[in-house]
Coordinates of C-alpha atoms in Angstrom, one line a residue:
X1 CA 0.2 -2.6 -23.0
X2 CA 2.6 -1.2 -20.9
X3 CA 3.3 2.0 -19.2
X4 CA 6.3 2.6 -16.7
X5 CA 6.9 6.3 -14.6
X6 CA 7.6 8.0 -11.4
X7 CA 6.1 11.1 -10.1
X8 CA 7.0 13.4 -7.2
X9 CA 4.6 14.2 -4.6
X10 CA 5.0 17.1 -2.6
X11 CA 4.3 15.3 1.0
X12 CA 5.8 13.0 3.5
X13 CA 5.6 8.7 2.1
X14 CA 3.1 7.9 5.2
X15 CA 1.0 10.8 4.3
X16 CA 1.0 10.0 0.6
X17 CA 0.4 6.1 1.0
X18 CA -2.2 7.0 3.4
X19 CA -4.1 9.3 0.7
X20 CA -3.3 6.7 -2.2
X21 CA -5.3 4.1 -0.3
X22 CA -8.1 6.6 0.8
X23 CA -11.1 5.8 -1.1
X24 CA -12.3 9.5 -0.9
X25 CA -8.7 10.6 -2.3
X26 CA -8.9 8.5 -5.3
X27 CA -12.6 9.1 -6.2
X28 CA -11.6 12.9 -6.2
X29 CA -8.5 12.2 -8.2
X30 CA -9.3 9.3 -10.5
X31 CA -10.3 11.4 -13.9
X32 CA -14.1 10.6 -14.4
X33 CA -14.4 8.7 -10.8
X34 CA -18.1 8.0 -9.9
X35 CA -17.5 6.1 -6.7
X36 CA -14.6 4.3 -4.8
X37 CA -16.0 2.1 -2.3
X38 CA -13.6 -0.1 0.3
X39 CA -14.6 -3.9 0.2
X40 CA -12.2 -4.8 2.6
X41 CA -8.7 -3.6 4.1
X42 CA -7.5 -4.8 0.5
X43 CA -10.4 -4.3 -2.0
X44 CA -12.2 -1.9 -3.4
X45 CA -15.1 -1.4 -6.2
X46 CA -14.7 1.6 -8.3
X47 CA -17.5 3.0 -10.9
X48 CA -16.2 5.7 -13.5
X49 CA -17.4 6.7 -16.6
X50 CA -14.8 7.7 -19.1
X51 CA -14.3 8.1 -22.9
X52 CA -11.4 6.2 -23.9
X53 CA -10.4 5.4 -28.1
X54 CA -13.8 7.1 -28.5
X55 CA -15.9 4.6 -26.7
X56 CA -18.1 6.4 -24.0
X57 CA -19.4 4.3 -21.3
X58 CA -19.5 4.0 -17.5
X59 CA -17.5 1.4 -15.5
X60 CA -17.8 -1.1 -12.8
X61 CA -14.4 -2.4 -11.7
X62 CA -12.5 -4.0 -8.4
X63 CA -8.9 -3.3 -7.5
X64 CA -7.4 -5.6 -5.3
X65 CA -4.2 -4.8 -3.2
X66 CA -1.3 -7.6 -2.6
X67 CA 2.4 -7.9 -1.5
X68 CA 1.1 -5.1 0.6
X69 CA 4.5 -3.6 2.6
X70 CA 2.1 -0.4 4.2
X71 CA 4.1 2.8 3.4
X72 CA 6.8 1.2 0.6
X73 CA 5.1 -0.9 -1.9
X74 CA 2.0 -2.9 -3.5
X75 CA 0.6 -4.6 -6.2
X76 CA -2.5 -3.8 -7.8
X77 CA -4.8 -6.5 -9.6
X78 CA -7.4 -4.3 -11.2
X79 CA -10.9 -5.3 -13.4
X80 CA -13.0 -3.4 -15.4
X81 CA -16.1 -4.0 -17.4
X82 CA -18.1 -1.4 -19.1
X83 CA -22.1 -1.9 -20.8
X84 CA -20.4 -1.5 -24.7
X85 CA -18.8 -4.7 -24.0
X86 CA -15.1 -2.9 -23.2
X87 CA -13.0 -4.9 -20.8
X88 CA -9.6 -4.1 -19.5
X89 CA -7.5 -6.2 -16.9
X90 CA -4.1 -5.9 -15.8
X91 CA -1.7 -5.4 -12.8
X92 CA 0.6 -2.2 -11.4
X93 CA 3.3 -2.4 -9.1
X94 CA 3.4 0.3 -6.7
X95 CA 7.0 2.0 -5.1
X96 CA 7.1 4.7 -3.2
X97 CA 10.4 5.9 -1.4
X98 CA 11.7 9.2 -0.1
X99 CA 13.3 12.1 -2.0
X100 CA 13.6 15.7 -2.3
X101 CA 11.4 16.5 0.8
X102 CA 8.5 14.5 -0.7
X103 CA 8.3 11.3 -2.1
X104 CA 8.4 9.8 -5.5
X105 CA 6.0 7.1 -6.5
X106 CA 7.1 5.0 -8.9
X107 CA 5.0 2.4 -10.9
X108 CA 4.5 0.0 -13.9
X109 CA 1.1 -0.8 -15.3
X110 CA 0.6 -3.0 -17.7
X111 CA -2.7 -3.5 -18.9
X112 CA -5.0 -6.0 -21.3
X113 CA -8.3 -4.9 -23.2
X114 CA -10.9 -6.6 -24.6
X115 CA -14.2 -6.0 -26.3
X116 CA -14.3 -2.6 -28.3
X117 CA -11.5 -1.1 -27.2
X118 CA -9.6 -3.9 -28.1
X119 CA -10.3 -3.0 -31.9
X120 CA -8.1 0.2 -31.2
X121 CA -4.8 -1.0 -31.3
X122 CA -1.9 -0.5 -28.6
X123 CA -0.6 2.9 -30.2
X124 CA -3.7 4.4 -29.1
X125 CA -4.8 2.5 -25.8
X126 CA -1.2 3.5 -24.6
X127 CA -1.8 6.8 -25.3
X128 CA -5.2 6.8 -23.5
X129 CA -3.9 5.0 -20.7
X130 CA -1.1 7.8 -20.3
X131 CA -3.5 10.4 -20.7
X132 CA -5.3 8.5 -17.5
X133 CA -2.4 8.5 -15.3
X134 CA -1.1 12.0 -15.9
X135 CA -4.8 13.7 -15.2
X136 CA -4.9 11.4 -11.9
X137 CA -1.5 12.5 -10.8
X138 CA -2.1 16.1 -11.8
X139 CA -5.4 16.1 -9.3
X140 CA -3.4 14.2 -7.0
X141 CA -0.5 16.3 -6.5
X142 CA -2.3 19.1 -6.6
X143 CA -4.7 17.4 -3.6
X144 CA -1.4 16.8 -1.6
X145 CA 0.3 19.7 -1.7
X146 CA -2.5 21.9 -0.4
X147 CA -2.4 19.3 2.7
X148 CA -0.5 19.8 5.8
X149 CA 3.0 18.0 6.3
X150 CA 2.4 16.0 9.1
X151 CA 5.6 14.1 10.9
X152 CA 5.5 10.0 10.8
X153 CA 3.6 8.1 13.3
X154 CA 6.2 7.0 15.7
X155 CA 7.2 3.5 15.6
X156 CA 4.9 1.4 17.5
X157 CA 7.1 0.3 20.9
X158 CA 9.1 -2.3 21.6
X159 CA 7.4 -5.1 23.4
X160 CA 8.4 -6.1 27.1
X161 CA 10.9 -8.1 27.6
X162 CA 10.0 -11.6 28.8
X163 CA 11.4 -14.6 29.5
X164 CA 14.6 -16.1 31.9
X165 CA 17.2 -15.0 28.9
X166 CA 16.3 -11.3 29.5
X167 CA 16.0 -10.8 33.2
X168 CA 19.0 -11.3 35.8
X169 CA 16.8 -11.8 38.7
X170 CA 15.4 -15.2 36.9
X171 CA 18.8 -16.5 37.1
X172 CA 20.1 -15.7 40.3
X173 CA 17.0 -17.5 41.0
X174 CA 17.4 -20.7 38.7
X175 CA 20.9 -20.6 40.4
X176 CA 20.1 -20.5 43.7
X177 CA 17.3 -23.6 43.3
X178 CA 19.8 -25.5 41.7
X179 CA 22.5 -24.7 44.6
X180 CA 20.0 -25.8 46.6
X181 CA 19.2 -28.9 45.2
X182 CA 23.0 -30.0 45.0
X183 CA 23.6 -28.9 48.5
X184 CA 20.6 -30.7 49.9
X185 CA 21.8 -34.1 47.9
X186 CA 25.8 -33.8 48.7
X187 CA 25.4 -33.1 52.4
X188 CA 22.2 -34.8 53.4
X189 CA 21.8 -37.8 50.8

């Protein structure tokens, strides 16, 4: 399965990664979110219970970020396993970029189930999985747009210069050591 979109978010990119990868953002946006829980800078453990193709069960799943460029892009390795023996697996690739005074996330899921729901056929899992997404971006934008814009951090500053290359004092020094050197061995050698 296979489902490929963009949606526009009414806020800045930095404020909009920031919220996609704050657990308390998605466990208020993710339809039928019980609990998002950070692991680690680039896990997390969700619980859910949801009623997809008619099965009704809760969820225990772990989404793991890679190719992580903070503020532009990301993959997402995801996991889920529910108690009536319903699995689904899969990947998204994550985009987010500038436009229209907000910024448009892009993103392509594509998705393997096992189990029950794997009975049901693509056809309807797609739709399901649509259904998903377009709730979660509904409570998302809606979540963003009632935030205030905030400006980008500033870039973080530009280290110190170091070294002889960057500093004309060292080399007038370097210079005068070696003028030194050659005069003390031409006139006194």
């Amino acid at each position: 399965m296979r489902i490929a979109d963009a949606q526009w978010i009414p806020s800045t990119q930095h404020q909009t990664w920031d919220a996609l990868t704050d657990p308390a953002v998605l466990q208020r946006c993710i339809p039928g979110c019980v609990e998002v829980s950070r692991l680690s800078p680039t896990e997390y453990a969700v619980k859910l219970h949801a009623k997809v193709a008619g099965i009704d069960t809760d969820y225990d799943g772990e989404i793991l970020m890679s190719d992580v460029d903070p503020h532009n892009s990301c993959t997402l390795v995801f996991e889920g396993k529910g108690r009536a023996a319903c699995l689904a697996i899969g990947t998204a690739q994550i985009n987010l970029s500038t436009k229209d005074q907000g910024t448009r996330v892009a993103y392509t899921v594509a998705c393997m189930t096992g189990g029950k729901l794997a009975e049901y056929g693509e056809g309807m899992l797609l739709k399901a999985g649509d259904k998903i997404i377009q709730k979660f971006f509904a409570a998302f934008i809606d979540y963003m747009a009632a935030q205030p814009r905030l400006a980008p951090p500033p870039p973080p500053p530009e280290p110190e210069p170091r070294g002889l290359s960057n500093s004309r004092w060292s080399w007038i020094v370097v210079v005068l050591v070696i003028a030194v050197f050659w005069g003390y061995h031409a006139f006194y050698k």
